[in-house]
XYZ file of N, CA and C in Angstrom:
678
model
N 13.940 -28.364 101.174
C 12.976 -27.513 100.893
C 12.312 -26.422 101.832
N 12.455 -25.259 101.676
C 11.679 -24.245 102.402
C 10.386 -23.661 101.945
N 9.534 -23.851 102.296
C 8.124 -23.589 101.982
C 7.951 -22.151 102.281
N 7.352 -21.188 101.319
C 6.841 -20.005 101.686
C 5.385 -19.686 101.653
N 4.514 -20.921 102.075
C 3.238 -20.800 102.341
C 2.650 -19.881 103.226
N 3.731 -20.263 104.405
C 3.095 -19.410 105.767
C 3.114 -17.941 105.309
N 3.836 -17.390 104.312
C 4.171 -16.068 104.257
C 2.832 -15.164 103.556
N 1.896 -16.062 103.326
C 0.624 -15.744 102.138
C -0.383 -15.844 103.016
N -0.499 -16.462 104.222
C -1.313 -16.877 105.059
C -2.286 -15.544 105.335
N -3.749 -15.582 105.186
C -4.557 -14.185 105.477
C -4.543 -14.126 106.815
N -4.445 -12.450 107.039
C -4.456 -12.124 108.744
C -6.024 -12.264 108.895
N -6.629 -13.296 109.440
C -7.739 -13.421 109.742
C -7.965 -14.477 111.141
N -9.592 -14.113 111.478
C -9.782 -15.232 112.709
C -10.241 -16.317 112.276
N -10.354 -16.891 111.111
C -10.861 -18.174 110.372
C -9.857 -18.517 109.267
N -10.127 -19.987 109.127
C -9.431 -20.430 107.803
C -10.160 -19.878 106.742
N -9.433 -19.495 105.824
C -9.810 -18.855 104.664
C -9.438 -19.727 103.242
N -9.958 -19.692 102.223
C -9.523 -20.184 101.043
C -8.412 -20.153 100.601
N -7.579 -18.890 101.003
C -6.277 -18.823 100.341
C -5.387 -19.897 101.386
N -5.770 -19.924 102.234
C -4.919 -20.982 103.154
C -4.788 -22.006 102.567
N -5.624 -22.669 101.458
C -5.453 -24.099 101.014
C -4.986 -23.934 99.321
N -4.290 -22.802 99.165
C -3.559 -22.635 97.762
C -2.638 -23.930 97.679
N -2.132 -24.126 98.791
C -0.812 -25.435 98.800
C -1.431 -26.562 98.378
N -2.731 -26.748 98.574
C -3.283 -28.224 98.366
C -4.452 -28.601 99.301
N -5.244 -29.737 99.370
C -6.144 -30.082 100.215
C -5.477 -30.129 101.621
N -6.627 -30.028 102.523
C -5.987 -30.247 103.919
C -7.297 -30.868 104.762
N -6.353 -32.015 105.344
C -7.507 -32.938 106.289
C -7.295 -32.481 107.619
N -8.375 -32.333 108.066
C -8.414 -31.731 109.791
C -9.159 -32.623 110.577
N -8.891 -32.747 111.834
C -9.586 -33.635 112.808
C -10.299 -32.678 113.725
N -11.511 -32.527 113.879
C -12.373 -31.859 114.659
C -12.047 -32.051 116.095
N -11.937 -30.658 116.702
C -11.882 -30.754 118.188
C -13.238 -30.319 119.076
N -13.776 -29.439 118.258
C -15.129 -28.986 118.774
C -15.925 -28.167 117.797
N -16.884 -27.885 118.069
C -17.803 -26.945 117.333
C -18.836 -26.196 118.384
N -18.457 -24.645 117.693
C -19.282 -23.752 118.500
C -20.381 -23.147 117.562
N -21.803 -22.901 118.060
C -22.700 -22.466 117.418
C -23.064 -21.320 117.971
N -23.170 -20.080 117.093
C -23.783 -19.039 117.897
C -24.794 -18.317 117.135
N -25.191 -17.047 117.290
C -26.424 -16.486 116.584
C -25.932 -15.372 115.586
N -24.736 -15.573 115.099
C -24.042 -14.948 113.725
C -24.994 -15.162 112.685
N -25.722 -14.459 111.655
C -26.323 -14.711 110.765
C -25.707 -15.262 109.434
N -24.421 -14.838 109.518
C -23.481 -15.249 108.350
C -22.629 -16.396 108.504
N -22.175 -16.374 109.910
C -21.046 -17.528 110.043
C -21.408 -18.069 111.381
N -22.645 -18.907 111.711
C -23.191 -19.336 113.022
C -22.457 -20.627 113.598
N -21.539 -21.190 112.922
C -20.754 -22.334 113.170
C -19.465 -22.281 112.865
N -18.754 -22.519 114.094
C -17.309 -22.317 114.220
C -16.791 -23.532 114.447
N -15.979 -24.273 113.670
C -15.403 -25.732 113.751
C -13.868 -25.440 114.150
N -13.718 -25.928 115.332
C -12.283 -25.888 115.673
C -11.293 -27.416 115.385
N -10.239 -27.340 114.981
C -9.604 -28.629 114.652
C -8.157 -28.778 115.295
N -7.425 -29.548 115.228
C -6.193 -30.029 115.673
C -5.308 -28.960 114.706
N -4.418 -28.050 115.311
C -3.619 -27.453 114.776
C -4.154 -26.175 114.204
N -5.273 -25.827 114.388
C -6.066 -24.563 113.790
C -5.279 -23.237 114.179
N -4.540 -23.023 114.930
C -3.839 -21.797 115.326
C -4.668 -20.623 115.561
N -5.725 -21.030 116.315
C -6.873 -20.202 116.726
C -7.846 -19.789 115.508
N -7.765 -20.372 114.323
C -8.237 -19.857 113.220
C -9.411 -21.026 112.759
N -10.549 -21.081 113.488
C -11.379 -22.454 113.205
C -12.056 -22.245 111.645
N -12.497 -23.321 110.958
C -13.328 -23.502 109.826
C -14.810 -22.895 110.105
N -15.204 -22.012 109.517
C -16.430 -21.322 109.532
C -17.141 -21.747 108.163
N -17.818 -22.938 108.077
C -18.568 -23.382 106.741
C -19.534 -22.369 106.385
N -19.732 -22.307 105.154
C -20.747 -21.627 104.554
C -22.031 -22.266 104.654
N -23.208 -21.863 104.216
C -24.307 -22.421 104.427
C -24.290 -23.564 103.475
N -24.024 -23.603 102.234
C -23.717 -24.978 101.443
C -23.109 -25.903 101.894
N -21.914 -25.900 102.708
C -21.123 -26.682 103.270
C -22.058 -27.003 104.702
N -22.701 -26.257 105.154
C -23.285 -26.635 106.583
C -24.319 -27.505 105.931
N -25.108 -27.489 104.914
C -26.000 -28.292 104.500
C -25.425 -29.876 104.312
N -24.319 -29.696 103.679
C -23.324 -30.933 103.547
C -23.106 -31.751 104.706
N -22.628 -30.942 105.687
C -22.253 -31.622 107.077
C -23.598 -32.148 107.702
N -24.690 -31.702 107.500
C -25.821 -32.164 108.086
C -26.448 -33.439 107.413
N -26.346 -33.364 105.914
C -26.852 -34.542 105.000
C -25.732 -35.801 105.294
N -24.604 -35.569 105.931
C -23.775 -36.635 106.148
C -23.632 -37.214 107.433
N -23.274 -36.071 108.390
C -23.303 -36.420 109.858
C -24.369 -36.152 110.812
N -25.588 -35.442 110.230
C -26.713 -35.276 110.840
C -26.289 -33.827 111.488
N -27.333 -33.183 112.356
C -27.516 -31.771 112.623
C -26.863 -31.659 114.073
N -26.615 -32.857 114.781
C -26.020 -32.574 116.137
C -24.578 -32.689 116.176
N -24.125 -31.347 116.249
C -22.618 -30.953 116.022
C -22.001 -31.684 117.131
N -22.645 -32.007 118.329
C -21.857 -32.495 119.453
C -21.276 -33.706 119.064
N -21.602 -34.525 118.253
C -20.803 -35.714 117.834
C -19.720 -35.613 116.958
N -19.476 -34.226 116.473
C -18.677 -33.964 115.535
C -17.004 -34.229 115.963
N -16.694 -33.873 117.217
C -15.503 -34.122 117.818
C -14.681 -35.383 117.447
N -13.667 -35.155 116.972
C -12.749 -36.562 116.568
C -13.013 -37.063 115.306
N -14.128 -36.489 114.760
C -14.045 -36.741 113.325
C -13.450 -36.198 112.368
N -13.008 -36.475 111.047
C -12.164 -35.748 110.042
C -12.844 -35.456 108.811
N -12.315 -34.492 108.345
C -12.667 -34.231 106.749
C -11.788 -33.517 105.840
N -11.801 -33.458 104.978
C -10.696 -33.061 103.867
C -11.293 -31.787 103.037
N -10.321 -30.566 103.354
C -11.090 -29.461 102.883
C -10.137 -28.778 101.575
N -10.701 -28.283 100.826
C -9.825 -27.924 99.362
C -10.313 -26.527 98.877
N -9.657 -26.014 98.004
C -10.067 -24.721 97.686
C -10.691 -24.829 96.055
N -11.947 -24.351 96.039
C -12.512 -24.419 94.780
C -12.488 -22.884 94.265
N -11.724 -22.959 93.134
C -11.733 -21.700 92.560
C -13.048 -20.832 91.849
N -13.932 -21.791 91.671
C -15.304 -21.487 91.000
C -16.474 -20.868 91.881
N -16.120 -20.971 93.118
C -17.121 -20.329 93.984
C -17.261 -18.724 93.881
N -18.348 -18.207 93.813
C -18.716 -16.811 93.436
C -19.239 -16.162 94.695
N -18.734 -14.991 94.722
C -19.703 -13.928 95.833
C -19.907 -12.503 95.142
N -20.875 -12.284 95.248
C -21.242 -11.161 94.684
C -20.879 -10.940 93.064
N -21.386 -12.071 92.463
C -21.017 -12.660 91.044
C -19.765 -12.652 90.569
N -18.710 -12.455 91.282
C -17.226 -12.655 90.938
C -16.611 -13.969 91.631
N -15.841 -14.718 90.654
C -15.377 -16.011 90.900
C -14.122 -15.532 92.159
N -14.337 -15.707 93.490
C -13.504 -15.467 94.784
C -12.777 -16.598 95.227
N -13.274 -17.958 94.907
C -12.904 -19.084 95.589
C -13.498 -19.160 96.928
N -13.478 -20.459 97.464
C -14.322 -20.854 98.644
C -13.782 -22.160 99.123
N -13.899 -22.529 100.172
C -13.666 -23.772 100.987
C -14.776 -24.894 100.561
N -14.357 -25.996 100.338
C -15.185 -27.155 100.010
C -14.828 -28.292 100.587
N -15.643 -29.157 101.054
C -15.513 -30.516 101.503
C -15.581 -31.619 100.435
N -14.423 -32.248 100.291
C -14.320 -33.490 99.393
C -14.274 -34.959 100.090
N -13.965 -35.071 101.416
C -14.094 -36.110 101.815
C -14.187 -36.206 103.497
N -15.113 -37.279 104.088
C -15.284 -37.308 105.307
C -15.379 -38.496 105.878
N -14.613 -38.475 107.427
C -14.766 -39.846 107.989
C -16.319 -40.095 108.526
N -16.762 -41.421 108.740
C -17.902 -41.795 109.189
C -18.697 -41.897 108.127
N -17.985 -42.302 106.955
C -18.895 -42.406 105.711
C -18.683 -43.777 105.177
N -19.794 -44.525 104.926
C -19.514 -45.641 104.190
C -19.256 -45.996 102.508
N -19.666 -44.955 101.982
C -19.578 -44.828 100.744
C -19.925 -43.640 100.011
N -19.285 -43.178 98.845
C -19.489 -41.906 98.478
C -20.866 -41.494 98.245
N -21.184 -40.308 98.510
C -22.419 -39.874 98.464
C -22.483 -38.326 97.431
N -23.392 -38.027 96.774
C -23.726 -36.713 95.937
C -25.033 -36.217 96.416
N -25.027 -34.953 96.463
C -26.019 -34.138 97.027
C -26.238 -32.839 95.942
N -27.400 -32.614 95.603
C -27.559 -31.150 94.972
C -27.941 -30.154 95.971
N -26.912 -29.347 96.254
C -27.237 -28.345 97.215
C -27.294 -27.173 96.742
N -28.289 -26.097 97.141
C -27.985 -24.874 96.677
C -27.019 -23.846 97.089
N -26.538 -23.323 95.919
C -25.299 -22.508 95.909
C -25.781 -21.059 95.937
N -26.454 -20.659 94.766
C -27.099 -19.154 94.948
C -28.533 -19.428 94.841
N -29.149 -18.114 94.870
C -30.877 -18.333 94.767
C -31.394 -18.886 93.553
N -31.953 -20.038 93.828
C -32.658 -20.819 92.459
C -31.890 -21.553 91.766
N -30.221 -21.834 92.327
C -29.502 -22.647 91.648
C -28.682 -23.716 92.620
N -28.950 -24.712 91.896
C -28.116 -25.935 92.913
C -26.787 -26.619 91.954
N -26.094 -26.896 92.884
C -24.952 -27.721 92.277
C -24.464 -29.112 92.857
N -24.544 -30.107 91.870
C -24.173 -31.186 92.863
C -22.699 -31.416 93.614
N -22.920 -32.106 94.852
C -21.439 -31.899 95.657
C -21.304 -33.417 95.915
N -20.219 -34.064 95.436
C -19.863 -35.256 96.109
C -18.791 -35.369 97.279
N -19.074 -36.382 98.094
C -18.159 -36.363 99.164
C -17.588 -38.106 99.149
N -16.616 -38.160 99.396
C -16.006 -39.549 99.415
C -15.467 -39.923 100.999
N -15.449 -41.332 101.310
C -15.180 -41.839 102.546
C -13.741 -41.152 103.001
N -13.404 -40.946 104.186
C -12.028 -40.728 104.450
C -11.500 -41.735 105.481
N -10.817 -42.644 105.284
C -10.484 -43.581 106.122
C -9.629 -42.935 107.333
N -10.042 -43.681 108.302
C -9.749 -43.279 109.904
C -8.112 -42.997 109.795
N -7.182 -43.932 109.138
C -5.831 -43.946 108.961
C -5.337 -43.117 108.462
N -6.047 -42.184 107.419
C -5.550 -41.162 106.932
C -6.149 -39.904 107.350
N -6.629 -39.950 108.590
C -7.512 -38.666 108.913
C -6.471 -37.538 109.272
N -5.258 -37.970 110.091
C -4.208 -37.091 110.239
C -2.864 -37.740 109.781
N -2.144 -36.479 109.355
C -0.832 -36.928 108.943
C 0.090 -37.021 109.903
N 0.801 -38.224 109.662
C 1.964 -38.522 110.506
C 2.869 -37.820 110.634
N 3.681 -37.585 111.540
C 4.760 -36.725 111.573
C 6.154 -37.261 111.010
N 6.084 -38.620 111.448
C 7.061 -39.354 110.715
C 6.818 -40.431 110.196
N 6.735 -40.354 108.762
C 6.212 -41.589 108.084
C 7.233 -42.748 108.130
N 6.798 -44.038 108.056
C 7.467 -45.018 108.292
C 8.442 -45.494 107.054
N 9.510 -45.997 107.438
C 10.509 -46.444 106.018
C 9.954 -46.797 104.962
N 8.822 -47.937 105.295
C 8.280 -48.418 104.054
C 7.506 -47.595 103.151
N 6.848 -46.643 103.935
C 5.980 -45.756 103.299
C 6.945 -44.635 102.372
N 7.815 -44.312 102.980
C 8.958 -43.457 102.447
C 9.323 -44.140 100.921
N 9.857 -45.473 101.191
C 10.243 -46.201 99.955
C 9.187 -46.300 98.859
N 8.118 -46.637 99.319
C 6.818 -47.070 98.261
C 6.756 -45.721 97.666
N 6.611 -44.490 98.250
C 6.432 -43.235 97.517
C 7.506 -42.944 96.431
N 8.588 -43.198 97.005
C 9.866 -42.886 96.154
C 10.161 -43.748 95.009
N 9.484 -45.031 95.246
C 9.572 -45.995 94.144
C 8.663 -45.364 93.121
N 7.479 -45.054 93.603
C 6.327 -44.631 92.524
C 6.722 -43.270 91.785
N 7.469 -42.437 92.786
C 7.775 -41.226 92.147
C 8.951 -41.305 91.100
N 9.760 -42.384 91.367
C 11.220 -42.523 90.239
C 10.600 -43.250 89.016
N 9.455 -44.101 89.272
C 8.571 -44.980 88.206
C 8.092 -43.848 87.211
N 7.562 -42.812 87.717
C 6.821 -41.868 87.115
C 7.664 -40.767 86.375
N 9.085 -40.604 87.132
C 10.238 -39.799 86.426
C 10.617 -40.402 85.337
N 10.645 -41.963 85.180
C 11.460 -42.688 84.051
C 10.299 -42.569 82.813
N 9.291 -42.005 83.058
C 8.426 -41.952 81.832
C 8.697 -40.339 81.173
N 9.380 -39.607 81.785
C 9.742 -38.153 81.416
C 8.949 -37.012 82.330
N 9.167 -36.012 82.086
C 8.669 -34.714 82.582
C 7.221 -34.914 82.729
N 6.388 -34.988 81.451
C 5.052 -34.901 81.568
C 4.448 -35.997 82.252
N 5.208 -37.410 82.324
C 4.521 -38.440 83.081
C 4.760 -38.167 84.477
N 5.866 -37.580 85.080
C 6.093 -37.183 86.313
C 5.168 -36.418 86.909
N 4.940 -35.164 86.097
C 4.113 -34.030 86.315
C 2.305 -34.758 86.385
N 2.037 -35.709 85.519
C 0.786 -36.236 86.012
C 0.655 -36.797 87.055
N 1.818 -37.738 87.676
C 1.948 -38.390 88.904
C 1.786 -37.439 89.790
N 2.318 -36.151 89.994
C 2.652 -35.050 91.079
C 1.094 -34.622 91.211
N 0.254 -34.434 90.156
C -0.935 -33.788 90.118
C -2.175 -34.853 90.340
N -1.788 -36.165 90.370
C -2.838 -37.044 90.592
C -3.408 -37.327 91.737
N -4.942 -37.699 92.002
C -5.411 -37.384 93.291
C -4.889 -38.277 94.116
N -4.073 -39.495 93.945
C -3.600 -40.383 94.942
C -2.269 -39.560 95.529
N -1.756 -38.608 94.874
C -0.765 -38.148 95.534
C -1.080 -36.860 96.229
N -2.454 -36.219 95.855
C -2.819 -35.296 96.575
C -3.505 -35.515 97.829
N -3.871 -36.849 97.964
C -4.656 -37.566 99.030
C -3.667 -37.425 100.318
N -4.591 -37.450 101.424
C -3.707 -37.563 102.765
C -2.734 -36.131 103.243
N -3.463 -35.183 102.775
C -2.624 -33.998 102.981
C -1.370 -33.856 102.328
N -1.498 -34.291 101.259
C -0.227 -34.235 100.218
C 1.133 -35.095 100.863
N 0.883 -36.321 101.519
C 1.938 -36.923 101.916
C 2.827 -37.400 101.254
N 2.578 -37.645 100.124
C 3.828 -38.317 98.961
C 4.361 -37.091 98.481
N 3.854 -35.753 98.344
C 4.594 -34.602 97.842
C 5.576 -34.328 98.844
N 5.163 -34.387 100.179
C 6.027 -33.872 101.153
C 7.133 -34.759 101.453
N 6.914 -35.999 101.164
C 8.014 -36.951 101.079
C 9.027 -36.898 100.104
N 8.630 -36.599 98.902
C 9.461 -36.515 97.669
C 10.421 -35.115 98.167
N 9.760 -34.025 98.514
C 10.361 -32.599 98.764
C 11.170 -32.732 99.952
N 11.202 -33.733 100.754
C 11.905 -33.783 102.063
C 11.341 -32.697 103.184
N 9.944 -32.386 103.061
C 9.592 -31.486 104.069
C 9.210 -32.175 105.278
N 9.453 -33.489 105.563
C 8.856 -34.149 106.576
C 9.999 -34.991 107.328
N 9.856 -34.999 108.686
C 11.014 -35.335 109.481
C 11.240 -37.189 108.896
N 12.532 -37.471 108.919
C 12.846 -38.671 108.311
C 13.179 -38.583 106.739
N 12.817 -37.556 106.244
C 12.949 -37.606 104.661
C 13.724 -36.477 104.342
N 14.233 -36.550 102.813
C 15.269 -35.803 102.234
C 14.792 -35.286 101.007
N 15.238 -34.131 100.563
C 14.813 -33.395 99.140
C 15.170 -34.606 98.034
N 14.324 -35.059 97.246
C 14.424 -35.943 96.075
C 14.155 -35.308 95.101
N 13.481 -34.090 94.970
C 13.128 -33.463 93.564
C 13.965 -33.379 92.554
N 15.301 -32.714 93.291
C 16.212 -32.666 92.000
C 16.593 -33.970 91.244
N 16.681 -34.959 92.140
C 16.944 -36.331 91.328
C 15.868 -36.779 90.836
N 14.669 -36.358 90.978
C 13.408 -36.985 90.022
C 13.375 -36.020 88.824
N 13.781 -34.746 89.050
C 13.861 -34.131 87.810
C 14.983 -34.252 86.953
N 16.130 -34.671 87.466
C 17.181 -35.216 86.455
C 16.854 -36.668 85.808
N 16.158 -37.645 86.569
C 15.642 -38.568 86.003
C 14.627 -38.445 84.989
N 13.644 -37.539 84.875
C 12.559 -37.081 83.991
C 13.435 -36.535 82.720
N 14.400 -35.677 83.014
C 14.991 -34.937 81.966
C 15.758 -35.856 81.138
N 16.408 -36.863 81.583
C 17.260 -37.917 80.822
C 16.463 -38.634 79.995
N 15.116 -39.008 80.838
C 14.128 -40.047 79.774
C 13.579 -39.219 78.691
N 13.397 -38.246 78.779
C 12.739 -37.142 77.436
C 13.917 -37.101 76.586
N 15.242 -37.036 76.971
C 16.499 -36.892 76.000
C 16.507 -38.064 75.474
N 16.364 -39.250 76.099
C 16.502 -40.644 75.502
C 15.393 -40.792 74.526
N 14.372 -40.420 74.869
C 13.053 -40.393 73.859
C 13.338 -39.736 72.768
N 13.952 -38.627 72.553
C 14.188 -37.634 71.591
C 15.335 -38.061 70.930
N 16.259 -38.956 71.375
C 17.268 -39.506 70.620
C 16.626 -40.759 69.875
N 15.922 -41.683 70.464
C 15.257 -42.491 69.883
C 14.525 -42.356 68.611
N 13.600 -41.141 68.690
C 13.057 -40.666 67.777
C 13.731 -40.191 66.584
N 15.066 -39.669 66.702
C 15.574 -39.110 65.744
C 16.222 -40.421 64.900
N 16.506 -41.377 65.569
C 17.204 -42.599 65.030
C 16.239 -43.333 64.264
N 14.873 -43.056 64.514
C 13.847 -44.086 63.929
C 13.416 -43.411 62.709
N 13.312 -42.078 63.021
C 12.925 -41.467 61.899
C 13.597 -40.499 60.719
N 14.952 -40.442 61.076
C 15.727 -39.878 60.413
C 16.353 -40.950 59.117
N 15.874 -40.560 57.758
C 16.285 -41.458 56.901
C 17.686 -41.583 56.493
N 18.697 -40.587 56.998
C 20.088 -40.637 56.795
C 20.363 -41.839 57.524
N 19.941 -41.982 58.997
C 20.294 -42.915 59.997
C 20.198 -44.124 59.459
N 18.771 -44.359 58.773
C 18.345 -45.525 58.038
C 19.251 -46.061 57.164
N 19.618 -45.102 56.154
C 20.515 -45.481 55.256
C 21.848 -45.877 55.534
N 22.482 -45.418 56.564
C 23.672 -45.650 57.002
C 23.446 -47.029 57.681
N 22.336 -47.272 58.585
C 22.262 -48.452 59.034
C 22.233 -49.548 57.892
N 21.277 -49.234 56.845
C 21.301 -50.113 55.869
C 22.444 -50.533 55.047
N 23.669 -49.583 54.624
C 24.761 -49.947 54.187
C 25.544 -50.565 55.155
């Protein structure tokens, strides 16, 4: 698989919502810089940011404070999962924005009603991010690869619709879409299995259609009765 995600990256000095079109991203913080900017006073550097820090909006800064406290000096080494929320508005228009879905150093899921716009609040839920899934491994173990491929094939045997549900399920999207990258062969030690999964799913659908015809076709029943 040859990804084209890098070709749509915004030319900017920060992480943008468009950078998360390909799916959620789990980042590990390396440092936090606080300045006097009115719009973007907090710059969060993270591993592999390529000089484009995450600059959380006021709503997400409120969330960070509620979960981790206001002392940003302790944030380094902690991790969180960012995702694209297409419902975020700016100037009355839905332009999309970066939101936080999971954080390390959190014992249980927490929900907060945070101010989104003047006079309006929205509930935000953040879940615990386990330390072992904070960073995406460069080379998943053979056991991990086999487990993912077995789950993928099991879903494919249910047909295209079932495989699509699996592909878009929260567990597959978790951990920076590790399962997707294994199936698509975009990680070291893996090979592209997507074509094989599509073939399995297509055959499953064909078999289901054949079974339906045999069961519902009155002529087939008549022949069988004779």
